[in-house]
CSV table of C-alpha atoms in Angstrom, one decimal:
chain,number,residue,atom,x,y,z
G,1,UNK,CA,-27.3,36.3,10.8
G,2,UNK,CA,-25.7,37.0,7.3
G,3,UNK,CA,-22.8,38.2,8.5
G,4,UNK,CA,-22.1,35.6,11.0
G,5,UNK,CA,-22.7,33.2,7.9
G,6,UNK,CA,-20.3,35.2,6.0
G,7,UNK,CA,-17.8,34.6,9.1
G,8,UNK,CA,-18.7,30.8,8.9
G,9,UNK,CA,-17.8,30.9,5.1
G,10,UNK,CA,-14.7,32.4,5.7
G,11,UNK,CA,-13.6,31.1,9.1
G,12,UNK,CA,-10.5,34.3,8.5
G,13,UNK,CA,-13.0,36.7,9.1
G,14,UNK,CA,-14.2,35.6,12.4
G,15,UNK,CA,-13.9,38.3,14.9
G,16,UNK,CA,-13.3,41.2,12.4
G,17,UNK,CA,-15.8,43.7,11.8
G,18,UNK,CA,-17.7,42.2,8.7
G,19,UNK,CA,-20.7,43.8,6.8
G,20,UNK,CA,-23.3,42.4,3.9
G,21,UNK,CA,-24.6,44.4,1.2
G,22,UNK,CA,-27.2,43.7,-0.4
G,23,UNK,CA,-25.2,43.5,-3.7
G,24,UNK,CA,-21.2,43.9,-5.1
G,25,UNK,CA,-21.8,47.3,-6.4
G,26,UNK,CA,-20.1,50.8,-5.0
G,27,UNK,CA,-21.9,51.9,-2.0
G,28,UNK,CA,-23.9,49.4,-1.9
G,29,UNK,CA,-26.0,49.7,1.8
G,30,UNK,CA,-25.3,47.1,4.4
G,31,UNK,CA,-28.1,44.8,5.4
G,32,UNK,CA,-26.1,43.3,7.8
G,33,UNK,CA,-23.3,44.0,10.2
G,34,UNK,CA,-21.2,41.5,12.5
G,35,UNK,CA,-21.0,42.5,16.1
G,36,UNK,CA,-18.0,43.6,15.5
G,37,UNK,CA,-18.9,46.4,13.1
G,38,UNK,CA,-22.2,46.7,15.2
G,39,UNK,CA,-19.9,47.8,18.0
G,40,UNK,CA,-18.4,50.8,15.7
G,41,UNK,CA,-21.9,52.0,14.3
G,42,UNK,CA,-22.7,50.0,11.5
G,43,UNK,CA,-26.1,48.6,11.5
G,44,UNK,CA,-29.0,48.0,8.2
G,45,UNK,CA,-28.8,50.8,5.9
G,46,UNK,CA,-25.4,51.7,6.2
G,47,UNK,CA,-23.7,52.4,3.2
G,48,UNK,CA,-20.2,51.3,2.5
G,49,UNK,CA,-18.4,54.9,2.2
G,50,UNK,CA,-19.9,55.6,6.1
G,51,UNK,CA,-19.3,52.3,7.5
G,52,UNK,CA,-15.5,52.8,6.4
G,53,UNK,CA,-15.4,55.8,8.4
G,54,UNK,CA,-17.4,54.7,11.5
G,55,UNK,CA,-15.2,51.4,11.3
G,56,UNK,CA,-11.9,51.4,9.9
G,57,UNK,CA,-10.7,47.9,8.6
G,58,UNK,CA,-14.2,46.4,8.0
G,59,UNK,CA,-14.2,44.0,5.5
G,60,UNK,CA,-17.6,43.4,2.8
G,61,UNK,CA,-19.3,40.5,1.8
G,62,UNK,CA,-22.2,40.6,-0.6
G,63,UNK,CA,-25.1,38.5,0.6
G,64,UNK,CA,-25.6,34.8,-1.0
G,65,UNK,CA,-29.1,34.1,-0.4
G,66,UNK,CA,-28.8,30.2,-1.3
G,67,UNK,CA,-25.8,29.8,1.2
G,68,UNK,CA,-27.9,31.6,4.5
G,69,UNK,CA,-30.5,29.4,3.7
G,70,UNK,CA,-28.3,26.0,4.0
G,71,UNK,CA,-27.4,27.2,7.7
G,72,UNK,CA,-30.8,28.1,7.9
G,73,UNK,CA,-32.4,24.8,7.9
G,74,UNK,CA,-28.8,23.4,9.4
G,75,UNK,CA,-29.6,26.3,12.3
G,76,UNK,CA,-33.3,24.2,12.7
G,77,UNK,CA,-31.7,20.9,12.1
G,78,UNK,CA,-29.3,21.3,15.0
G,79,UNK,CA,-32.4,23.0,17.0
G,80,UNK,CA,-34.9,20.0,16.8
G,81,UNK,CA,-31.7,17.6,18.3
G,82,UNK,CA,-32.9,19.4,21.8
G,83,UNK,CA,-36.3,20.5,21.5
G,84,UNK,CA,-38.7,20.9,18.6
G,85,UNK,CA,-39.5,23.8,16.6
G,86,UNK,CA,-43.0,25.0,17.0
G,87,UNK,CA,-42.8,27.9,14.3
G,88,UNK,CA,-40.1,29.6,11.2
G,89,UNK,CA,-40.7,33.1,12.0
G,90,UNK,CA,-38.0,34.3,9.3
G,91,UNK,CA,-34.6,33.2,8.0
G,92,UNK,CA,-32.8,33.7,11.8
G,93,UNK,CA,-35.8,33.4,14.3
G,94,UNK,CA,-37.5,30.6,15.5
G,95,UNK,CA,-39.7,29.8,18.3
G,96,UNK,CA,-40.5,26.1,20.5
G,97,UNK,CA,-42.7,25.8,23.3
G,98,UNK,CA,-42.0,24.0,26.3
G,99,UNK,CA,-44.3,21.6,28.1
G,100,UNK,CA,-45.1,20.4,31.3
G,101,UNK,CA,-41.4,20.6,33.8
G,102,UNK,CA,-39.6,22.2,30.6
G,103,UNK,CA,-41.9,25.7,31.9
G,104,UNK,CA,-39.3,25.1,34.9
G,105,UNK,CA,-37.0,28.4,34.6
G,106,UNK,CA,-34.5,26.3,36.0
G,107,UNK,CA,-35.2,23.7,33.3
G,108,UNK,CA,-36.2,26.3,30.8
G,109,UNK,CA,-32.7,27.8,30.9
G,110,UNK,CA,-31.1,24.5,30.8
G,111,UNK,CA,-32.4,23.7,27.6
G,112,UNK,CA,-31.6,27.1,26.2
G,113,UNK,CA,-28.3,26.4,26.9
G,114,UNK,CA,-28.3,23.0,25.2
G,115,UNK,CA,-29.9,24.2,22.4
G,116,UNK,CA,-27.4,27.5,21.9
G,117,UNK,CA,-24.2,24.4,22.4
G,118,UNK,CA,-26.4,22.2,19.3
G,119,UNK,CA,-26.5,25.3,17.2
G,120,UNK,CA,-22.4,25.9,18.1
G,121,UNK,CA,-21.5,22.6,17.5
G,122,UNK,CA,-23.2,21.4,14.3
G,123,UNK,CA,-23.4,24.2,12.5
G,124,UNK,CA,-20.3,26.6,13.3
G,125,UNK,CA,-19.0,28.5,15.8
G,126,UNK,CA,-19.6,31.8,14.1
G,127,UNK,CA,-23.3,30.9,14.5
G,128,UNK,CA,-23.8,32.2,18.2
G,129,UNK,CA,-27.5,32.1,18.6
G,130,UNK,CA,-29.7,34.4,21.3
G,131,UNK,CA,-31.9,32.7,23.3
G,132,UNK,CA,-35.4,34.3,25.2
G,133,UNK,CA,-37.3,32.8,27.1
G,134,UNK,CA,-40.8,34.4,28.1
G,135,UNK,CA,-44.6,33.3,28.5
G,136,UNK,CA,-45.5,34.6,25.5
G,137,UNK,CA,-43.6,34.7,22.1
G,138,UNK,CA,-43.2,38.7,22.6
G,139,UNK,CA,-42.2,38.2,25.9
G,140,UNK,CA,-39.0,35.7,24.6
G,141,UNK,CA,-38.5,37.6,21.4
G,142,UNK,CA,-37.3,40.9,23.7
G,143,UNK,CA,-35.3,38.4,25.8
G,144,UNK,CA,-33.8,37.4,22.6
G,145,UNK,CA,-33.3,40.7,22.1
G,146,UNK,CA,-31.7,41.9,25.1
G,147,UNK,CA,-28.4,40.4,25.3
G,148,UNK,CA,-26.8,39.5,21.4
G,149,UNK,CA,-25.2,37.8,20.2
G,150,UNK,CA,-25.1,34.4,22.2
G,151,UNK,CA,-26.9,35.8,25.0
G,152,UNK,CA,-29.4,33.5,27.5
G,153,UNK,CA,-32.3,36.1,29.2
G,154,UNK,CA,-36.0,35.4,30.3
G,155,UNK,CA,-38.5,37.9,30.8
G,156,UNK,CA,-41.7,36.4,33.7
G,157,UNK,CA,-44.0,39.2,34.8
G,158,UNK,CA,-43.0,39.4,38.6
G,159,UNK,CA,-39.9,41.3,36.8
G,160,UNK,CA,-42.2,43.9,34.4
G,161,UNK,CA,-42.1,46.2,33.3
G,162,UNK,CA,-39.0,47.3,35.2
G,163,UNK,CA,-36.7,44.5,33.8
G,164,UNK,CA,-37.4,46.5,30.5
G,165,UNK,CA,-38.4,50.0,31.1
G,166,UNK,CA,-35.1,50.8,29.9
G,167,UNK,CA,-35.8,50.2,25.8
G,168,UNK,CA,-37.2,52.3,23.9
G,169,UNK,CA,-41.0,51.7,22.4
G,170,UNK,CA,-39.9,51.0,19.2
G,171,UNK,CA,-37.9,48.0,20.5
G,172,UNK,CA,-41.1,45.9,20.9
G,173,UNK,CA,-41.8,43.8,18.4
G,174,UNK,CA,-44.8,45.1,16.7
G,175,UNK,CA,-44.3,49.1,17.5
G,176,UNK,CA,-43.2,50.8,14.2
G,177,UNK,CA,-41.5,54.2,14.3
G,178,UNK,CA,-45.2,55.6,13.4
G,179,UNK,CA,-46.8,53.7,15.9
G,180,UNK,CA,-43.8,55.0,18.4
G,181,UNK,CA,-45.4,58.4,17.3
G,182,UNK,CA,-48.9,57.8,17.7
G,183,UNK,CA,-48.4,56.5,21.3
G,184,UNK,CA,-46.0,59.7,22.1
G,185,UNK,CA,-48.9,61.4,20.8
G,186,UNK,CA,-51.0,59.9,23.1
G,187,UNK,CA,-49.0,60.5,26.3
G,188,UNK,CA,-47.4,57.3,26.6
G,189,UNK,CA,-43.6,57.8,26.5
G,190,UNK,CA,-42.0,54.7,27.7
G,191,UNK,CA,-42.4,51.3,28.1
G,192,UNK,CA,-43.6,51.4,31.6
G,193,UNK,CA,-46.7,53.6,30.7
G,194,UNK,CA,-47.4,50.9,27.9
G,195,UNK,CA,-47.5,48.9,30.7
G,196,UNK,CA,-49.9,50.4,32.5
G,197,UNK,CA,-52.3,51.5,29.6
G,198,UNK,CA,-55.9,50.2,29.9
G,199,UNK,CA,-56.5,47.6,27.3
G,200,UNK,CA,-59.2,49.5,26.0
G,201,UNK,CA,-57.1,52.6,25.3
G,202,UNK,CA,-55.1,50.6,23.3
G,203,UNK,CA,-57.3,49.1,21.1
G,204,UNK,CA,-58.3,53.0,20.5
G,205,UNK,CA,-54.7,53.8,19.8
G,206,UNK,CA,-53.8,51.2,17.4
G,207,UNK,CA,-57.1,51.6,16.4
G,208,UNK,CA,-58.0,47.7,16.5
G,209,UNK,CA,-57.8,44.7,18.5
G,210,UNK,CA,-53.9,44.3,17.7
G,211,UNK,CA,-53.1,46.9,20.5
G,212,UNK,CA,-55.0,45.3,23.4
G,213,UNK,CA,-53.3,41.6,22.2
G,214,UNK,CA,-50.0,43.4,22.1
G,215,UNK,CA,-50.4,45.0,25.4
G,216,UNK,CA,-51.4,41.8,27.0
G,217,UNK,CA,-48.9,39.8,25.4
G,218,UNK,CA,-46.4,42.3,27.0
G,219,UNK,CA,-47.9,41.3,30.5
G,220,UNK,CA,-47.5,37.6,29.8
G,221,UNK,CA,-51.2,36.8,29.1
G,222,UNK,CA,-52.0,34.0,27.1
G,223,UNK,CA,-53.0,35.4,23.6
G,224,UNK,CA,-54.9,33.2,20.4
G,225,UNK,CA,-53.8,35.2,17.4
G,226,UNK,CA,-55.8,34.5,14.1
G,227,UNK,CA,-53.9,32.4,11.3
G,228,UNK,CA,-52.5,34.7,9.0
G,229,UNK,CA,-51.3,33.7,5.5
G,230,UNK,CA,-47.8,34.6,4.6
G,231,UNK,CA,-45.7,34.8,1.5
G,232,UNK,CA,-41.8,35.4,1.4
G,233,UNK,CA,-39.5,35.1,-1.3
C-alpha cells in the first residue's frame, strides 16, 4: 500500500521497482516494497544496501504517514460508492458483508470487480486493490492474499483445504512464526492437517479458545468473536 501510494504521488514511478523506508536515513529498512521490487526479493525489513543488490535500479521513498492516510479514507470513500464498509481493519484492509443475492458467487464476484474499477478510478491507478471473497473474514482475507496485487479469488469450503494446501501455516492470518512452531511441534505440518485437526486439539494447542475459532473459521463456520478494544497510532 505505501509504495503504490508512493507510485500515485509520483505517477514517474509507476512500474519501477519502488521501496519505503521507514525514514530518509542510510540504510534505512524497507517497510514496503512495490510489486516490482517484490518480484526481485525485496519485501519488510529489507535494508537499502541489500535491496540495491537483489534489485538494481530501485528507487526509495520515505514513508509520509499523513499522505497514505488521505488515499486511505479516498480507498474507503471510493469503496462505499459500491458496497458499504462493514469494518477498518488497518490502513490497507477492509472488509463488507454481502446480503441476501450479493452471497451469489456469481454476484459476489461481480461486485468485487466493481468495487476493485471504484478504487482504480477515483483514487489512482497505482492503487490496484486485491479482492477475497470467503464465508468468513479469514476465509476472504487468504483470497485476498492469494493473487496481489489486483487479484479477484474466493475461497467456499467444497474447494478446502486443497485450494490452499499449498501455503505455508504461517500464511494464515493469525498463525505467528511461534505458533507455526508449536503446531510443527505438535505434528501438524501443513495446512491440510490444520484442516483436519479436531477442534478440541486445537484449543489445547493454542492453549485457548482462539484455536478452535480459528480452525472453524478456516472451514467456513460462522464464528461470534468477542469485541476487542483497539488502539493505533
Amino acid at each position: 500500500f505505501y509504495a503504490s501510494v508512493a507510485q500515485a504521488e509520483e505517477p514517474v514511478l509507476m512500474n519501477r521497482p519502488v521501496g519505503v523506508l521507514t525514514t530518509d536515513a542510510p540504510n534505512a529498512a524497507c517497510i514496503a516494497a512495490s510489486h516490482e521490487a517484490k518480484q526481485c526479493g525485496v519485501g519488510m525489513g529489507t535494508r537499502q544496501d541489500e535491496a540495491r543488490q537483489l534489485c538494481p535500479g530501485i528507487v526509495f521513498r520515505a514513508v509520509k504517514h499523513d499522505v497514505c492516510v488521505r488515499y486511505h479514507h479516498a480507498i474507503l470513500a471510493a469503496v462505499e460508492t459500491v458496497v458499504p464498509v462493514h469494518r477498518v481493519w488497518s490502513i490497507d484492509e477492509c472488509s463488507c458483508l454481502l446480503t441476501g443475492s450479493e452471497q451469489d458467487l456469481d454476484r459476489a464476484l461481480d461486485i468485487g470487480r466493481a468495487l476493485q474499477a471504484a478504487v482504480l478510478d477515483q483514487v489512482h491507478p497505482a492503487l490496484r486493490c486485491s479482492v477475497g471473497l470467503g464465508p468468513t473474514r479469514l476465509l476472504a482475507k487468504i483470497a485476498a492474499g492469494l493473487e496481489k496485487p489486483g487479484g479477484l479469488r474466493w475461497l467456499l469450503p467444497e474447494v478446502l483445504p486443497d485450494k490452499i494446501a499449498h501455503l505455508p501455516l504461517d500464511k494464515v492470518p493469525g498463525i505467528s512464526r511461534r505458533m507455526k512452531d508449536r503446531l510443527e511441534h505438535a505434528g501438524i505440518m501443513d495446512i491440510s492437517a490444520l484442516y483436519r485437526l479436531d477442534p478440541k486439539r486445537a484449543r489445547a494447542i493454542w492453549g485457548n479458545v482462539a484455536g478452535e475459532r480459528l480452525l472453524r473459521e478456516l472451514r467456513g463456520e460462522t464464528v461470534v468473536w468477542p469485541e476487542t478494544r483497539r488502539g493505533m497510532i
